[in-house]
PDB file of C-alpha atoms in Angstrom:
ATOM      1  CA  MET E 173     -71.388   0.175-127.747  1.00 86.00           C
ATOM      2  CA  ALA E 174     -71.594  -3.592-127.776  1.00 91.00           C
ATOM      3  CA  LYS E 175     -69.532  -6.058-125.782  1.00 95.00           C
ATOM      4  CA  ILE E 176     -68.587  -8.603-128.442  1.00 96.00           C
ATOM      5  CA  TYR E 177     -67.367 -12.183-128.336  1.00 97.00           C
ATOM      6  CA  VAL E 178     -65.695 -13.082-131.629  1.00 97.00           C
ATOM      7  CA  ALA E 179     -66.110 -16.818-132.189  1.00 97.00           C
ATOM      8  CA  SER E 180     -63.845 -18.229-134.867  1.00 97.00           C
ATOM      9  CA  SER E 181     -60.898 -20.523-135.457  1.00 94.00           C
ATOM     10  CA  TRP E 182     -57.170 -20.268-134.864  1.00 92.00           C
ATOM     11  CA  ARG E 183     -56.925 -21.237-138.553  1.00 93.00           C
ATOM     12  CA  ASN E 184     -59.031 -18.278-139.699  1.00 94.00           C
ATOM     13  CA  GLN E 185     -56.520 -15.712-140.933  1.00 94.00           C
ATOM     14  CA  HIS E 186     -59.152 -12.942-140.908  1.00 93.00           C
ATOM     15  CA  GLN E 187     -60.015 -13.209-137.189  1.00 95.00           C
ATOM     16  CA  PRO E 188     -57.395 -10.613-136.086  1.00 96.00           C
ATOM     17  CA  GLN E 189     -58.661  -8.080-138.652  1.00 95.00           C
ATOM     18  CA  VAL E 190     -62.261  -8.596-137.520  1.00 95.00           C
ATOM     19  CA  VAL E 191     -61.242  -7.991-133.881  1.00 96.00           C
ATOM     20  CA  SER E 192     -59.354  -4.818-134.910  1.00 96.00           C
ATOM     21  CA  PHE E 193     -62.235  -3.592-137.092  1.00 94.00           C
ATOM     22  CA  LEU E 194     -64.759  -3.998-134.250  1.00 95.00           C
ATOM     23  CA  ARG E 195     -62.469  -2.244-131.766  1.00 95.00           C
ATOM     24  CA  GLU E 196     -61.949   0.633-134.208  1.00 94.00           C
ATOM     25  CA  GLN E 197     -65.741   1.017-134.230  1.00 92.00           C
ATOM     26  CA  GLY E 198     -65.604   1.569-130.444  1.00 93.00           C
ATOM     27  CA  HIS E 199     -66.824  -1.850-129.282  1.00 94.00           C
ATOM     28  CA  GLU E 200     -65.320  -3.862-126.446  1.00 95.00           C
ATOM     29  CA  VAL E 201     -64.115  -7.134-127.982  1.00 96.00           C
ATOM     30  CA  TYR E 202     -62.900 -10.388-126.454  1.00 97.00           C
ATOM     31  CA  ASP E 203     -60.067 -11.896-128.496  1.00 95.00           C
ATOM     32  CA  PHE E 204     -59.581 -15.586-127.685  1.00 94.00           C
ATOM     33  CA  ARG E 205     -56.112 -15.441-129.238  1.00 94.00           C
ATOM     34  CA  HIS E 206     -55.001 -12.657-126.911  1.00 93.00           C
ATOM     35  CA  PRO E 207     -57.299 -12.468-123.882  1.00 91.00           C
ATOM     36  CA  ALA E 208     -56.423  -9.579-121.577  1.00 88.00           C
ATOM     37  CA  GLY E 209     -53.568 -10.560-119.287  1.00 83.00           C
ATOM     38  CA  LYS E 210     -53.530 -14.183-120.497  1.00 82.00           C
ATOM     39  CA  THR E 211     -52.350 -16.447-123.279  1.00 83.00           C
ATOM     40  CA  GLY E 212     -54.903 -17.862-125.689  1.00 89.00           C
ATOM     41  CA  PHE E 213     -55.521 -21.580-125.195  1.00 94.00           C
ATOM     42  CA  GLN E 214     -54.186 -24.171-127.631  1.00 93.00           C
ATOM     43  CA  TRP E 215     -54.117 -27.956-127.183  1.00 95.00           C
ATOM     44  CA  SER E 216     -50.398 -27.942-127.990  1.00 95.00           C
ATOM     45  CA  GLN E 217     -49.812 -26.225-124.626  1.00 95.00           C
ATOM     46  CA  ILE E 218     -50.785 -29.541-123.034  1.00 96.00           C
ATOM     47  CA  ASP E 219     -49.169 -31.933-125.511  1.00 96.00           C
ATOM     48  CA  GLU E 220     -47.451 -31.343-128.863  1.00 96.00           C
ATOM     49  CA  ASP E 221     -48.873 -34.702-130.034  1.00 97.00           C
ATOM     50  CA  TRP E 222     -52.473 -33.697-129.293  1.00 96.00           C
ATOM     51  CA  ARG E 223     -53.656 -34.561-132.826  1.00 95.00           C
ATOM     52  CA  ASN E 224     -52.978 -38.250-132.118  1.00 97.00           C
ATOM     53  CA  TRP E 225     -54.799 -38.528-128.796  1.00 97.00           C
ATOM     54  CA  SER E 226     -57.173 -41.362-128.072  1.00 97.00           C
ATOM     55  CA  THR E 227     -60.608 -40.512-126.734  1.00 97.00           C
ATOM     56  CA  ASP E 228     -59.385 -41.334-123.225  1.00 97.00           C
ATOM     57  CA  GLN E 229     -56.409 -38.972-123.590  1.00 97.00           C
ATOM     58  CA  TYR E 230     -58.720 -36.243-124.887  1.00 96.00           C
ATOM     59  CA  ARG E 231     -61.120 -36.700-121.961  1.00 97.00           C
ATOM     60  CA  ALA E 232     -58.209 -36.516-119.521  1.00 97.00           C
ATOM     61  CA  ALA E 233     -56.850 -33.395-121.239  1.00 97.00           C
ATOM     62  CA  LEU E 234     -60.184 -31.605-120.712  1.00 97.00           C
ATOM     63  CA  GLU E 235     -59.406 -31.768-116.975  1.00 97.00           C
ATOM     64  CA  HIS E 236     -55.848 -30.444-117.363  1.00 97.00           C
ATOM     65  CA  PRO E 237     -55.361 -27.098-115.538  1.00 96.00           C
ATOM     66  CA  ILE E 238     -54.365 -25.368-118.801  1.00 95.00           C
ATOM     67  CA  ALA E 239     -57.569 -26.563-120.519  1.00 96.00           C
ATOM     68  CA  GLN E 240     -59.662 -25.574-117.504  1.00 96.00           C
ATOM     69  CA  ALA E 241     -58.118 -22.078-117.471  1.00 94.00           C
ATOM     70  CA  GLY E 242     -58.668 -21.688-121.225  1.00 95.00           C
ATOM     71  CA  PHE E 243     -62.290 -22.772-120.926  1.00 95.00           C
ATOM     72  CA  LYS E 244     -62.892 -20.428-117.984  1.00 95.00           C
ATOM     73  CA  SER E 245     -61.417 -17.476-119.871  1.00 95.00           C
ATOM     74  CA  ASP E 246     -63.577 -18.073-122.931  1.00 96.00           C
ATOM     75  CA  PHE E 247     -66.748 -18.967-121.036  1.00 97.00           C
ATOM     76  CA  ASP E 248     -66.441 -15.928-118.743  1.00 96.00           C
ATOM     77  CA  ALA E 249     -66.166 -13.778-121.872  1.00 96.00           C
ATOM     78  CA  MET E 250     -69.192 -15.475-123.419  1.00 97.00           C
ATOM     79  CA  GLN E 251     -71.226 -14.609-120.325  1.00 98.00           C
ATOM     80  CA  TRP E 252     -69.883 -11.022-120.330  1.00 97.00           C
ATOM     81  CA  ALA E 253     -70.660 -10.323-124.003  1.00 97.00           C
ATOM     82  CA  ASP E 254     -73.919  -8.979-125.461  1.00 95.00           C
ATOM     83  CA  VAL E 255     -73.213 -10.139-129.004  1.00 96.00           C
ATOM     84  CA  CYS E 256     -71.438 -13.028-130.691  1.00 97.00           C
ATOM     85  CA  VAL E 257     -69.874 -12.498-134.111  1.00 97.00           C
ATOM     86  CA  LEU E 258     -69.341 -15.938-135.650  1.00 97.00           C
ATOM     87  CA  VAL E 259     -66.524 -15.434-138.165  1.00 96.00           C
ATOM     88  CA  LEU E 260     -66.491 -18.073-140.896  1.00 95.00           C
ATOM     89  CA  PRO E 261     -64.831 -20.362-141.657  1.00 94.00           C
ATOM     90  CA  CYS E 262     -64.620 -21.876-138.211  1.00 94.00           C
ATOM     91  CA  GLY E 263     -65.044 -25.158-136.437  1.00 93.00           C
ATOM     92  CA  ARG E 264     -66.944 -26.951-133.732  1.00 95.00           C
ATOM     93  CA  SER E 265     -65.903 -24.815-130.762  1.00 96.00           C
ATOM     94  CA  ALA E 266     -66.964 -21.560-132.398  1.00 97.00           C
ATOM     95  CA  HIS E 267     -70.309 -23.057-133.416  1.00 97.00           C
ATOM     96  CA  SER E 268     -70.816 -24.395-129.888  1.00 97.00           C
ATOM     97  CA  GLU E 269     -70.044 -20.941-128.498  1.00 98.00           C
ATOM     98  CA  ALA E 270     -72.479 -19.241-130.880  1.00 98.00           C
ATOM     99  CA  GLY E 271     -75.200 -21.774-130.091  1.00 98.00           C
ATOM    100  CA  TRP E 272     -74.729 -21.341-126.341  1.00 98.00           C
ATOM    101  CA  MET E 273     -74.831 -17.568-126.684  1.00 98.00           C
ATOM    102  CA  LYS E 274     -78.043 -17.612-128.721  1.00 98.00           C
ATOM    103  CA  GLY E 275     -79.580 -20.002-126.182  1.00 98.00           C
ATOM    104  CA  ALA E 276     -78.549 -17.580-123.433  1.00 98.00           C
ATOM    105  CA  GLY E 277     -80.558 -14.835-125.158  1.00 96.00           C
ATOM    106  CA  LYS E 278     -77.657 -12.994-126.748  1.00 97.00           C
ATOM    107  CA  LYS E 279     -77.508 -11.704-130.315  1.00 96.00           C
ATOM    108  CA  VAL E 280     -75.509 -13.754-132.821  1.00 97.00           C
ATOM    109  CA  ILE E 281     -74.496 -12.633-136.285  1.00 96.00           C
ATOM    110  CA  VAL E 282     -72.716 -14.821-138.821  1.00 96.00           C
ATOM    111  CA  TYR E 283     -69.937 -12.992-140.660  1.00 95.00           C
ATOM    112  CA  GLN E 284     -68.830 -14.722-143.836  1.00 93.00           C
ATOM    113  CA  ILE E 285     -66.161 -12.759-145.626  1.00 87.00           C
ATOM    114  CA  TRP E 286     -66.387 -14.872-148.792  1.00 84.00           C
ATOM    115  CA  GLU E 287     -68.962 -17.234-150.190  1.00 85.00           C
ATOM    116  CA  GLU E 288     -69.607 -20.254-147.969  1.00 85.00           C
ATOM    117  CA  GLU E 289     -71.785 -23.314-148.320  1.00 88.00           C
ATOM    118  CA  PRO E 290     -75.317 -22.369-147.203  1.00 89.00           C
ATOM    119  CA  GLU E 291     -76.324 -23.510-143.705  1.00 93.00           C
ATOM    120  CA  LEU E 292     -80.041 -23.726-142.898  1.00 95.00           C
ATOM    121  CA  MET E 293     -79.583 -23.682-139.122  1.00 95.00           C
ATOM    122  CA  TYR E 294     -78.077 -20.194-139.269  1.00 96.00           C
ATOM    123  CA  LYS E 295     -81.764 -19.166-139.255  1.00 95.00           C
ATOM    124  CA  LEU E 296     -81.423 -19.649-135.476  1.00 96.00           C
ATOM    125  CA  PHE E 297     -79.187 -16.602-135.388  1.00 97.00           C
ATOM    126  CA  ASP E 298     -79.944 -12.926-135.905  1.00 95.00           C
ATOM    127  CA  GLY E 299     -78.434 -12.486-139.333  1.00 92.00           C
ATOM    128  CA  VAL E 300     -75.754 -13.238-141.874  1.00 94.00           C
ATOM    129  CA  CYS E 301     -73.552 -10.582-143.415  1.00 92.00           C
ATOM    130  CA  SER E 302     -70.592 -10.626-145.769  1.00 89.00           C
ATOM    131  CA  MET E 303     -69.158  -7.122-145.515  1.00 86.00           C
ATOM    132  CA  GLY E 304     -67.959  -4.861-142.736  1.00 83.00           C
ATOM    133  CA  VAL E 305     -70.752  -2.403-143.501  1.00 87.00           C
ATOM    134  CA  GLY E 306     -73.333  -5.135-142.834  1.00 87.00           C
ATOM    135  CA  LEU E 307     -71.686  -5.880-139.514  1.00 89.00           C
ATOM    136  CA  GLN E 308     -71.657  -2.160-138.670  1.00 89.00           C
ATOM    137  CA  MET E 309     -75.362  -1.851-139.495  1.00 89.00           C
ATOM    138  CA  PHE E 310     -76.260  -4.880-137.338  1.00 89.00           C
ATOM    139  CA  LEU E 311     -74.270  -3.509-134.387  1.00 87.00           C
ATOM    140  CA  ALA E 312     -75.679   0.016-134.815  1.00 86.00           C
ATOM    141  CA  GLU E 313     -79.203  -1.446-134.666  1.00 89.00           C
ATOM    142  CA  PHE E 314     -78.217  -3.487-131.609  1.00 88.00           C
ATOM    143  CA  ASP E 315     -76.877  -0.352-129.902  1.00 81.00           C
ATOM    144  CA  LYS E 316     -80.130   1.520-130.674  1.00 84.00           C
ATOM    145  CA  GLU E 317     -82.223  -1.313-129.208  1.00 84.00           C
ATOM    146  CA  LYS E 318     -79.976  -1.586-126.149  1.00 80.00           C
ATOM    147  CA  ASN E 319     -80.163   2.146-125.445  1.00 79.00           C
ATOM    148  CA  ASN E 320     -83.969   2.231-125.816  1.00 78.00           C
ATOM    149  CA  VAL E 321     -84.544  -0.483-123.192  1.00 65.00           C
TER     150      VAL E 321
END
């Protein structure tokens, strides 16, 4: 079974169901909201007024121990995973994660639960699916390839 990094957004209400669905299929899944033994990172842990930061405050916050721990947790999981499932809609971090993972030679599938604006650069990735069955088929094919190596 695949080791999966689910890249999405805290604002995406479907992310928890996607994590549960993949785990029910027998996959190991990293959940950035609830990483094992840790708390998921949010900027508000550093400063409740984070939305009003200047660029200098933002740069300084990247060096904060909470931000460093959050980055380490997510980046370690990205390195651990075989597959990235990019759950739309999502933002810049999730797209950065998916791009890094594809560049690192890992499989990336875009999962759009409802219609989204087309994105040409998703051709970089290994596929786009809109239903759980499509995700299952992609992961079953991945497992077959992995086991035949």
